[in-house]
PDB file of C-alpha atoms in Angstrom:
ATOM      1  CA  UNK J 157     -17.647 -12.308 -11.598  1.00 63.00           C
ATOM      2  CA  UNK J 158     -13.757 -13.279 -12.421  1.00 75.00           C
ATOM      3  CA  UNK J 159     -13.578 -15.757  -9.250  1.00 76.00           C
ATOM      4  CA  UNK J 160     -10.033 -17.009 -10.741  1.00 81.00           C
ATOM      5  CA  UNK J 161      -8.840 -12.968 -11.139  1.00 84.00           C
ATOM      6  CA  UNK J 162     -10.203 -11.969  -7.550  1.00 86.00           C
ATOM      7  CA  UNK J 163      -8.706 -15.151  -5.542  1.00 87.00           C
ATOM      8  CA  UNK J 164      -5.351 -14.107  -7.601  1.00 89.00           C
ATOM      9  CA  UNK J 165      -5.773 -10.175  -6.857  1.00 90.00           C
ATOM     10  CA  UNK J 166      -6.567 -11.131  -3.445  1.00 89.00           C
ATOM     11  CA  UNK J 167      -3.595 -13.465  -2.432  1.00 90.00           C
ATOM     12  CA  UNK J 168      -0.799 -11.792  -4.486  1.00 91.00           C
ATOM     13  CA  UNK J 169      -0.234  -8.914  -2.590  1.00 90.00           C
ATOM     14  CA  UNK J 170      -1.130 -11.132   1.086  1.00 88.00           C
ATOM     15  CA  UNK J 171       1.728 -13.440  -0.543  1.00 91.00           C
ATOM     16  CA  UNK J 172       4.328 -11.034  -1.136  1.00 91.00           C
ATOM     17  CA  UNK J 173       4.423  -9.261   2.218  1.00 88.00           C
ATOM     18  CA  UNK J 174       4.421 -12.874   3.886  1.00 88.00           C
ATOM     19  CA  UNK J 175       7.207 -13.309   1.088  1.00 90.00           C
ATOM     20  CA  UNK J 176       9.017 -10.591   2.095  1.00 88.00           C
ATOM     21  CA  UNK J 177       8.986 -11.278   5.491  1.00 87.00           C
ATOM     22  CA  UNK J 178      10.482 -14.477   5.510  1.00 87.00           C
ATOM     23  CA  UNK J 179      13.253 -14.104   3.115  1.00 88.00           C
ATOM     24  CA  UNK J 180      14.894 -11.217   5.650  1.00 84.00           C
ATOM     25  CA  UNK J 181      15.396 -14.770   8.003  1.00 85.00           C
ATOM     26  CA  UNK J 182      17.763 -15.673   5.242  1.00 82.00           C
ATOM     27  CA  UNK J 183      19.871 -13.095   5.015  1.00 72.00           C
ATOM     28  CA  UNK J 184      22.492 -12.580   7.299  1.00 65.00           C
ATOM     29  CA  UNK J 185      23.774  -8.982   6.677  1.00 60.00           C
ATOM     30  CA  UNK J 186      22.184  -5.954   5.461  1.00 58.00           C
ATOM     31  CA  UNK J 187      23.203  -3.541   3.120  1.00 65.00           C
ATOM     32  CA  UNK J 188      22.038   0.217   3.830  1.00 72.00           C
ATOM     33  CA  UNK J 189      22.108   0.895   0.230  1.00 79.00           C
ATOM     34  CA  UNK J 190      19.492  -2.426  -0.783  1.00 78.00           C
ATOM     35  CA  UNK J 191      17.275  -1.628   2.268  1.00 79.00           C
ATOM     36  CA  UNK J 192      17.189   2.401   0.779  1.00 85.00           C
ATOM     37  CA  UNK J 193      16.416   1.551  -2.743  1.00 87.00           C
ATOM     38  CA  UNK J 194      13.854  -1.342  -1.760  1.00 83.00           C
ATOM     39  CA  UNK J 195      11.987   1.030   0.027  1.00 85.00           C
ATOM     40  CA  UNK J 196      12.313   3.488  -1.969  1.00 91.00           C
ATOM     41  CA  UNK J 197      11.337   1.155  -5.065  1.00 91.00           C
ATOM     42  CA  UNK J 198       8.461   0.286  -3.147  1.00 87.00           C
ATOM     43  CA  UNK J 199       7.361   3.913  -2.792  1.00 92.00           C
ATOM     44  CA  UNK J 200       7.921   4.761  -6.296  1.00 94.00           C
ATOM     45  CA  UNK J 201       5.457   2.045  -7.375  1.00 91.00           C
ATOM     46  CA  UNK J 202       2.963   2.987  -5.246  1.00 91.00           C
ATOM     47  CA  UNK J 203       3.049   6.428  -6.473  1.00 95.00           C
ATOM     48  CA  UNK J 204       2.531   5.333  -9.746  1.00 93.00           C
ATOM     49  CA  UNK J 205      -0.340   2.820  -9.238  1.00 91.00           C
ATOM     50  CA  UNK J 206      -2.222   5.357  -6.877  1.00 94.00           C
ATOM     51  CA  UNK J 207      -2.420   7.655 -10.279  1.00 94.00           C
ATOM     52  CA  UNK J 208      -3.038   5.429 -13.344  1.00 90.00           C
ATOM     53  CA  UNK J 209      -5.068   2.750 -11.385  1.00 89.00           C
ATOM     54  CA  UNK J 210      -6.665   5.236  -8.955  1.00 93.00           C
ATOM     55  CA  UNK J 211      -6.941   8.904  -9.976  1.00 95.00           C
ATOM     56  CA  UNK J 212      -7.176   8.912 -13.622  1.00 93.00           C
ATOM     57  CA  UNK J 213      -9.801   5.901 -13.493  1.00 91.00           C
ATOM     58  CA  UNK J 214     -12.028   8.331 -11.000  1.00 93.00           C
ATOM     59  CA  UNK J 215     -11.464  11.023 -13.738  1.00 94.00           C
ATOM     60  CA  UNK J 216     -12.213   8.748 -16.496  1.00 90.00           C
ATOM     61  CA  UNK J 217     -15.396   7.866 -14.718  1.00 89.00           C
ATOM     62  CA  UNK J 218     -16.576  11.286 -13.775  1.00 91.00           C
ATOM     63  CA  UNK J 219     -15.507  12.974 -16.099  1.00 90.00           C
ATOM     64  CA  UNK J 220     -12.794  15.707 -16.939  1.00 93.00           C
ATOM     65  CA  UNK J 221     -14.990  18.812 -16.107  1.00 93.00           C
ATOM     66  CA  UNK J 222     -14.654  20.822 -12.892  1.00 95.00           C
ATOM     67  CA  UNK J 223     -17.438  19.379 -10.778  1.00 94.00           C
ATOM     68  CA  UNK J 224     -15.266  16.073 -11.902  1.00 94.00           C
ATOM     69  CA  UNK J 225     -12.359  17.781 -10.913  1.00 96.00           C
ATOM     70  CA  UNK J 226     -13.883  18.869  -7.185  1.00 97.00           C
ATOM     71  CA  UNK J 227     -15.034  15.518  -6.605  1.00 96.00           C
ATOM     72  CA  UNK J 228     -11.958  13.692  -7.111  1.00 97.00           C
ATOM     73  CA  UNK J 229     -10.397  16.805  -5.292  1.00 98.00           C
ATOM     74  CA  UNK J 230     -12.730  16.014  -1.957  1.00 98.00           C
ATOM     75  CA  UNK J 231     -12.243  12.178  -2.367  1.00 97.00           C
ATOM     76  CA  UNK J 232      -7.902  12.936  -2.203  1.00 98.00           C
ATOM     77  CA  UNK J 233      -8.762  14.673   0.697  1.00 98.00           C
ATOM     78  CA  UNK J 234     -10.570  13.060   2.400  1.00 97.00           C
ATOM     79  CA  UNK J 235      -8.527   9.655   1.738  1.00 96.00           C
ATOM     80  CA  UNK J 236      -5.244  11.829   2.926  1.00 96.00           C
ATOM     81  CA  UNK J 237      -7.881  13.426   6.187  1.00 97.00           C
ATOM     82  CA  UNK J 238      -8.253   9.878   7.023  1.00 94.00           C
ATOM     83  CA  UNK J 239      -4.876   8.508   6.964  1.00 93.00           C
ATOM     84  CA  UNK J 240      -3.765  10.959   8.903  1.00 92.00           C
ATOM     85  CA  UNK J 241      -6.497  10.641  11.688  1.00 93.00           C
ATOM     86  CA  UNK J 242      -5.202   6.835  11.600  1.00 88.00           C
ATOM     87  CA  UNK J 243      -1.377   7.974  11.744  1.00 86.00           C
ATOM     88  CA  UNK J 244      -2.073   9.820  15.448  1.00 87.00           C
ATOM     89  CA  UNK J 245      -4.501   6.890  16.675  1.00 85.00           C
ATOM     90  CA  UNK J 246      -2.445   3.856  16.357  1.00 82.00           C
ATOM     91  CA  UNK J 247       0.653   3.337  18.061  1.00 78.00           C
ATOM     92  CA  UNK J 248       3.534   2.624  15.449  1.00 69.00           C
ATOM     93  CA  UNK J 249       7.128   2.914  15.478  1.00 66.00           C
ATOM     94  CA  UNK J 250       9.174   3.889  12.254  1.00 62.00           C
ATOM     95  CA  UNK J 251      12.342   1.636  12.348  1.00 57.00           C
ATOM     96  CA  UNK J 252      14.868   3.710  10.760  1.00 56.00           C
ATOM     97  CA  UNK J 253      14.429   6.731  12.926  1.00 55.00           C
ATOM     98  CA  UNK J 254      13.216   5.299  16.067  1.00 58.00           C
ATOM     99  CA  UNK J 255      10.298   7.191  16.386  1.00 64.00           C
ATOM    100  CA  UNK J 256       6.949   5.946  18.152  1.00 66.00           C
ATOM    101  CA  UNK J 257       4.452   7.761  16.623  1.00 69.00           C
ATOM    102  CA  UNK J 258       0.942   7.589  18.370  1.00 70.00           C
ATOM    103  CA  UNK J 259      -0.778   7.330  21.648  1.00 77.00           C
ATOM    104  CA  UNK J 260       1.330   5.579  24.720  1.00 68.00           C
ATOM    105  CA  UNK J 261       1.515   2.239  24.865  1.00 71.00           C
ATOM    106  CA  UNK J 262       2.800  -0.801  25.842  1.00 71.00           C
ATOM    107  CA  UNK J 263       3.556  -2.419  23.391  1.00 72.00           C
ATOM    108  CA  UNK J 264       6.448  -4.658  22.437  1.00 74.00           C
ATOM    109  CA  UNK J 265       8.178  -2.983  19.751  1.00 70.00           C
ATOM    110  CA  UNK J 266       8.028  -5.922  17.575  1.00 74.00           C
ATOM    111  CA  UNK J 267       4.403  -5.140  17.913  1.00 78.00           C
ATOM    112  CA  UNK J 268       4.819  -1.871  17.309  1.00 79.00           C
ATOM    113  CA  UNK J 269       6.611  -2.696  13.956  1.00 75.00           C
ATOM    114  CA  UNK J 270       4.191  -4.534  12.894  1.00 77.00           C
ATOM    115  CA  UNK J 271       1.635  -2.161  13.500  1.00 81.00           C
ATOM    116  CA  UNK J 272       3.421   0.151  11.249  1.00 77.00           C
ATOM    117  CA  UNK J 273       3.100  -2.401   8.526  1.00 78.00           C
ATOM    118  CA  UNK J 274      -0.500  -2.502   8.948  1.00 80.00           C
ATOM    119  CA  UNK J 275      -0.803   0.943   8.745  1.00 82.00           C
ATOM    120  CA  UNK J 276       0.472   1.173   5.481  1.00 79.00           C
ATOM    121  CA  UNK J 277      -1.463  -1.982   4.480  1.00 85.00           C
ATOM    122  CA  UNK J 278      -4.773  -0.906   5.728  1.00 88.00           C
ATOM    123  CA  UNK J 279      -4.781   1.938   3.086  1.00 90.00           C
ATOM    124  CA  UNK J 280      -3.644  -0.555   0.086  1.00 90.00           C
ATOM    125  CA  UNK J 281      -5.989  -3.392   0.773  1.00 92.00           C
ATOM    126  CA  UNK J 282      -9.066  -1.017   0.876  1.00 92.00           C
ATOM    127  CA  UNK J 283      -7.720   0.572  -2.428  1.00 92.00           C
ATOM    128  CA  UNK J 284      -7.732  -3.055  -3.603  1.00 94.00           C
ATOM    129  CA  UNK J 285     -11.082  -3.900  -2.771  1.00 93.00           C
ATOM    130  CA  UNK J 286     -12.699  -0.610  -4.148  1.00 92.00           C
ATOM    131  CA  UNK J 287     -10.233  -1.374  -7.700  1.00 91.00           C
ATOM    132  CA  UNK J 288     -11.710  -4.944  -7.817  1.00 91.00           C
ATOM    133  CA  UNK J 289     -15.648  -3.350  -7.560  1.00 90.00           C
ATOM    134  CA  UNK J 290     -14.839  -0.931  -9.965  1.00 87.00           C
ATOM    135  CA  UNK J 291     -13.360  -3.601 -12.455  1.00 87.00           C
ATOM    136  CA  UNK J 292     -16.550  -5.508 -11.554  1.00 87.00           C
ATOM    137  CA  UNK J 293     -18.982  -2.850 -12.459  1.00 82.00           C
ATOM    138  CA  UNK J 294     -17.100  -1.745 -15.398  1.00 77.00           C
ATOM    139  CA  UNK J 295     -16.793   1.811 -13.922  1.00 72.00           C
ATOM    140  CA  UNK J 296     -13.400   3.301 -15.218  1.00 67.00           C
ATOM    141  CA  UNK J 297     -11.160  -0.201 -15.197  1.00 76.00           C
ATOM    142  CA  UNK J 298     -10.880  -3.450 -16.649  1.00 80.00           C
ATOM    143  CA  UNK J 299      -9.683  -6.988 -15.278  1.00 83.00           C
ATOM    144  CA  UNK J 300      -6.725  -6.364 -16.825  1.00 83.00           C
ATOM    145  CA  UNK J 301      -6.102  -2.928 -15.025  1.00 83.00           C
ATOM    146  CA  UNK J 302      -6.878  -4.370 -11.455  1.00 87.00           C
ATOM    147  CA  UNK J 303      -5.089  -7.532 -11.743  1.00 88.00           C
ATOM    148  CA  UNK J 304      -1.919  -4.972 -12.373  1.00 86.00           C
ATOM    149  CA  UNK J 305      -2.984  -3.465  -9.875  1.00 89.00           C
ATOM    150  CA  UNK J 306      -2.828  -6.262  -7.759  1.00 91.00           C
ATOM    151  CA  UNK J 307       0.500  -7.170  -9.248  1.00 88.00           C
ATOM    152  CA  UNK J 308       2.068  -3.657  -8.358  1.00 87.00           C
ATOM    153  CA  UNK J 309       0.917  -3.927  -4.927  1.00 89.00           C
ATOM    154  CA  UNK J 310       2.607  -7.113  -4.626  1.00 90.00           C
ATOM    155  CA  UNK J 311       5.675  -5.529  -6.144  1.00 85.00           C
ATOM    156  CA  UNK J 312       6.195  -3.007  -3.305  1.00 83.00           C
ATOM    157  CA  UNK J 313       4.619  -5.421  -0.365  1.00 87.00           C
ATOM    158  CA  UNK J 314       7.567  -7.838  -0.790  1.00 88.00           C
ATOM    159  CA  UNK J 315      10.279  -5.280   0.377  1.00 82.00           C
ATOM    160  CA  UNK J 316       7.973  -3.681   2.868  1.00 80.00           C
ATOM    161  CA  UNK J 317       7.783  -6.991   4.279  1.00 84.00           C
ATOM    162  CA  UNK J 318      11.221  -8.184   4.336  1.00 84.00           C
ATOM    163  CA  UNK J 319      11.961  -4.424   6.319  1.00 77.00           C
ATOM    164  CA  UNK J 320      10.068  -5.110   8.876  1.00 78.00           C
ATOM    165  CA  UNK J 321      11.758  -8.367   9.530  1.00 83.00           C
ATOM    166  CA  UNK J 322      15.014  -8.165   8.680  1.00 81.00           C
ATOM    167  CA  UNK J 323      16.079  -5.440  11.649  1.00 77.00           C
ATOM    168  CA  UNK J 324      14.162  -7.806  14.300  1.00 80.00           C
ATOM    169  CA  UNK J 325      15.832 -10.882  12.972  1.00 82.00           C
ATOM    170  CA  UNK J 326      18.850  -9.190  13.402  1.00 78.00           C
ATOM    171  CA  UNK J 327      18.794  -7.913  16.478  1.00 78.00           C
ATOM    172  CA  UNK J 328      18.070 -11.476  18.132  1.00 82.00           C
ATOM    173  CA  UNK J 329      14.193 -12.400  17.797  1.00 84.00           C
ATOM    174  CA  UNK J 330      13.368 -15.909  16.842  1.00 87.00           C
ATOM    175  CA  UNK J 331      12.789 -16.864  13.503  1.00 85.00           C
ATOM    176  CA  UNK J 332       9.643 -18.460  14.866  1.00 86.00           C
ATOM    177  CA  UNK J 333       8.361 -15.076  16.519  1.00 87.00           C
ATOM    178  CA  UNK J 334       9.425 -13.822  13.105  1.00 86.00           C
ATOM    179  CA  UNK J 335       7.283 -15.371  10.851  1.00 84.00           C
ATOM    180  CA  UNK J 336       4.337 -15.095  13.267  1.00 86.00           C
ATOM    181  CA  UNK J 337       5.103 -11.697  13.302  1.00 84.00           C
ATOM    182  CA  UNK J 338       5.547 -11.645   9.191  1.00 84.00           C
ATOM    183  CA  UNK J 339       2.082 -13.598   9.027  1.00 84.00           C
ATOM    184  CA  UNK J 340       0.353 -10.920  11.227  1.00 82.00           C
ATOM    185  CA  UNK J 341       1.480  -8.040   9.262  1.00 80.00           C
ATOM    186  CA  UNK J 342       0.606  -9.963   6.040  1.00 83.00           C
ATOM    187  CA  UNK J 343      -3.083 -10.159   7.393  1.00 87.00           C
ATOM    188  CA  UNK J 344      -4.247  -6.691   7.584  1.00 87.00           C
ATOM    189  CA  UNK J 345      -4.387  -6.203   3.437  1.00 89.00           C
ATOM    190  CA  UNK J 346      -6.385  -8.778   2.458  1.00 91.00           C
ATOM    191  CA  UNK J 347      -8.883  -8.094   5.689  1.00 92.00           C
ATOM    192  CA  UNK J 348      -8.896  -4.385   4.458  1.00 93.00           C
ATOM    193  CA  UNK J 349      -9.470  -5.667   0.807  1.00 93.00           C
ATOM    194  CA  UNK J 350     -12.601  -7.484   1.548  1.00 93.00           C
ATOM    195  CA  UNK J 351     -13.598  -4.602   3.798  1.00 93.00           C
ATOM    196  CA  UNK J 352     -13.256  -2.098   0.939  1.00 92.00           C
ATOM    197  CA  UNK J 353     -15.061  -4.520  -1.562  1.00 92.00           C
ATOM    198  CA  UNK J 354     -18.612  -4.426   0.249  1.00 92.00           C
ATOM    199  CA  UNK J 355     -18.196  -0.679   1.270  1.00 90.00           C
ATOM    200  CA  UNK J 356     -17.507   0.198  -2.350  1.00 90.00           C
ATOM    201  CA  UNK J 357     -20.671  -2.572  -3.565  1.00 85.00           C
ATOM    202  CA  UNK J 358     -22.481  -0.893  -0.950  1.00 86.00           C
ATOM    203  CA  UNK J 359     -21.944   2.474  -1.562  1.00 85.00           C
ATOM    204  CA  UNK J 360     -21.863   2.285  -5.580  1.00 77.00           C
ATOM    205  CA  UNK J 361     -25.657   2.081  -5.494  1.00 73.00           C
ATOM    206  CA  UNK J 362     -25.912   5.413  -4.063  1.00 72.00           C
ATOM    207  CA  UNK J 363     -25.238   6.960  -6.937  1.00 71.00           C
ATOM    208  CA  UNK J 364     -22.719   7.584 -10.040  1.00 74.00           C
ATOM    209  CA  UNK J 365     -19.956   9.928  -8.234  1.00 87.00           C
ATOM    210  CA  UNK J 366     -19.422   7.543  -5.410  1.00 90.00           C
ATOM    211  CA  UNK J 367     -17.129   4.972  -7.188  1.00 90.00           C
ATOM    212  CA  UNK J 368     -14.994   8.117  -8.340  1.00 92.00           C
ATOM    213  CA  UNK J 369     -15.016   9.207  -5.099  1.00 94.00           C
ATOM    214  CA  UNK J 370     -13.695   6.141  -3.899  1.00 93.00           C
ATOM    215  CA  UNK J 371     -10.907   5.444  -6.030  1.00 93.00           C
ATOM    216  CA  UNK J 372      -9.932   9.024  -5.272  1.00 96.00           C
ATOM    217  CA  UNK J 373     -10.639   8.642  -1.213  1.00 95.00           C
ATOM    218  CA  UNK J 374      -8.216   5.256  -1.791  1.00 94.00           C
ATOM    219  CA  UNK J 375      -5.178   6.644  -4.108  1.00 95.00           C
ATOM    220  CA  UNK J 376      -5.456   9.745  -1.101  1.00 96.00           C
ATOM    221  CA  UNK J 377      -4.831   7.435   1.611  1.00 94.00           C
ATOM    222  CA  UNK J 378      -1.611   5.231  -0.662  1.00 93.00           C
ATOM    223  CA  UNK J 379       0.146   8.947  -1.499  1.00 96.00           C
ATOM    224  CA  UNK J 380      -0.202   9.755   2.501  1.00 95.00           C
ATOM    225  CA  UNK J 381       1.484   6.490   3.584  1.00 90.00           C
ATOM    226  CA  UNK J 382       4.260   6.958   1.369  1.00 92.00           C
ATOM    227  CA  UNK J 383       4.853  10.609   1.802  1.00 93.00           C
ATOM    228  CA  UNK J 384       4.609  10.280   5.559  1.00 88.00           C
ATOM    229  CA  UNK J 385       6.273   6.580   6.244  1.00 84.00           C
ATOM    230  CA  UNK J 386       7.935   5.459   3.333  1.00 86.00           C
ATOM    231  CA  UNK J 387       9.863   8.117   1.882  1.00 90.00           C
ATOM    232  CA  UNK J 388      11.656   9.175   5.456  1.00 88.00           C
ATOM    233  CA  UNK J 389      12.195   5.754   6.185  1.00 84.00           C
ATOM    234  CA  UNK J 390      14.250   4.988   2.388  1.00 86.00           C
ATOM    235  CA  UNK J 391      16.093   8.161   3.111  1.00 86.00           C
ATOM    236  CA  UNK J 392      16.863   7.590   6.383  1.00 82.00           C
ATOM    237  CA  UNK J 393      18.194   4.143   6.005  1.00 78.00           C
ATOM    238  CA  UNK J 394      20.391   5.076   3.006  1.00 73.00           C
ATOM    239  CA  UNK J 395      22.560   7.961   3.011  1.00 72.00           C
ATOM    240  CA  UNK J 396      22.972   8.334  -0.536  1.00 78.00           C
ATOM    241  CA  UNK J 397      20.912   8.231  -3.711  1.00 88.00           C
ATOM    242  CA  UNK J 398      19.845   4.483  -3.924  1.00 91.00           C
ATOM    243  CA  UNK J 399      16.564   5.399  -2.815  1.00 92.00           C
ATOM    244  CA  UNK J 400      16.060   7.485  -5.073  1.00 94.00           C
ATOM    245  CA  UNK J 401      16.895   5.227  -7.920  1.00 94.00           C
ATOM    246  CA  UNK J 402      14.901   2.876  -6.311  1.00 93.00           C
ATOM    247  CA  UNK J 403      11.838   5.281  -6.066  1.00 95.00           C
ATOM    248  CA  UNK J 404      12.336   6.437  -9.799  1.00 96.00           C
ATOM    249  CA  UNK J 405      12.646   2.888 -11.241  1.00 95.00           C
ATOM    250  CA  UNK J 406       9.534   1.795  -9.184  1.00 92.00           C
ATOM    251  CA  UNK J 407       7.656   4.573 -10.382  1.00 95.00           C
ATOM    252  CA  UNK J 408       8.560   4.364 -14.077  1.00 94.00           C
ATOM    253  CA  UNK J 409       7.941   0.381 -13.887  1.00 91.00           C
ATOM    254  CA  UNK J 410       4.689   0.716 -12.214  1.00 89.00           C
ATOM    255  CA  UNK J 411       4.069   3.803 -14.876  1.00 90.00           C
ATOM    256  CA  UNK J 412       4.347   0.984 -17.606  1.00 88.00           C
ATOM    257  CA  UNK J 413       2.420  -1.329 -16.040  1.00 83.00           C
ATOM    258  CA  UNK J 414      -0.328   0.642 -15.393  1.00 77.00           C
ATOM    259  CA  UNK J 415      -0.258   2.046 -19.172  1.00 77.00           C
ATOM    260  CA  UNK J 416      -0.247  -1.379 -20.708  1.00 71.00           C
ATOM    261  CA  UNK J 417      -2.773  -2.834 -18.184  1.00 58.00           C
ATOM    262  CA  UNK J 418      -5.405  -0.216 -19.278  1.00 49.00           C
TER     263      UNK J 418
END
């Protein structure tokens, strides 16, 4: 066991949301067109780390044959079955658009913000935790793949963060309440990491489709969150095509990343 690798994995993406979060206190006007493309960068990366750390290490492992191919198929699914069943039962507003999604609450919307942020976190941390147990039981990845892994997570967490916090710092919240706020969103990755690590050691002794399964069940659950929450939100907040730059140059980035890393 890499202690030094999985205290790194583990903080780096925690750190960058946190990060994130408390830079938007510095800044004292936004730009539509830097909010669009950080988003949409963030998206873009995600993209690309859910297939060359997630989907072709499941086929890798399983192998590319068509009972490979339906496995992976029914982990995707399930990963995107989940996500969704998530998306209706927690109450979450998307900032852009204004739109609480969920069952009624009460809920500050502060709160409700950074609910939203935990919602896309949740699905990232477990995908963590099942990448660091598969680079543990050398099942499809190396150290080296996970760690970028890590790294790209981090990438797209620190823009995610400073979202969040930027329109509630602007519209009059402390900065105190902010970073409280910032720290609370921060929390739900590595939480979700550590959760995913013992289901995936857990589970991985079941049998030799179930890490497969999982890495597919995780990069399910990352393509969901960014089809259904990031990608409106970039294009919503910029009018133009700076999110999709952003989403193309985190993509092709993340692409590189992942191809050197493994």
């Amino acid at each position: 066991m890499r202690w030094d690798l999985f205290i790194i994995m583990m903080a780096l993406p925690w750190a960058a949301t946190f990060a994130g979060s408390y830079s938007a206190l510095l800044v004292e006007a936004g730009s539509d067109r830097r909010q669009g493309a950080l988003l949409g960068f963030a998206s873009g990366v995600m993209i690309a780390a859910s297939i060359w750390s997630l989907i072709i290490p499941a086929f890798e492992d399983v192998g590319y044959t068509l009972s490979g191919g339906l496995i992976v198929t029914l982990g995707f699914a399930l990963g995107c079955i989940g996500m969704l069943i998530l998306d209706k039962a927690v109450p979450h507003e998307h900032e852009e658009q204004h739109i609480v999604e969920g069952p009624a609450t009460r809920l500050s919307r502060p709160m409700l913000l950074v609910l939203a942020v935990a919602l896309h976190n949740i699905p990232e941390g477990i995908a963590l935790g099942v990448v660091i147990s598969s680079a543990m039981q050398d099942k499809g990845l190396s150290w080296t793949a996970a760690v970028v892994f890590s790294l790209g997570l981090a990438i797209q967490n620190y823009p995610e963060g400073f979202a969040v916090i930027f329109p509630l710092h602007q519209s009059g919240v402390s900065k105190k309440r902010c970073v409280w706020l910032g720290f609370l969103a921060s929390l739900a990755e590595p939480v979700s990491a550590l959760a995913g690590l013992a289901g995936a050691a857990l589970l991985s002794s079941l049998g030799g489709v179930i890490m497969p399964l999982l890495l597919a069940i995780a990069a399910g659950a990352m393509i969901f969150i960014v089809v259904e929450e990031l990608i409106p939100e970039s294009q919503a907040v910029s009018k133009n095509h700076f999110a999709t730059y952003g989403f193309l140059t985190g993509f092709w980035v993340m692409a590189l990343m992942g191809m050197i890393g493994v």
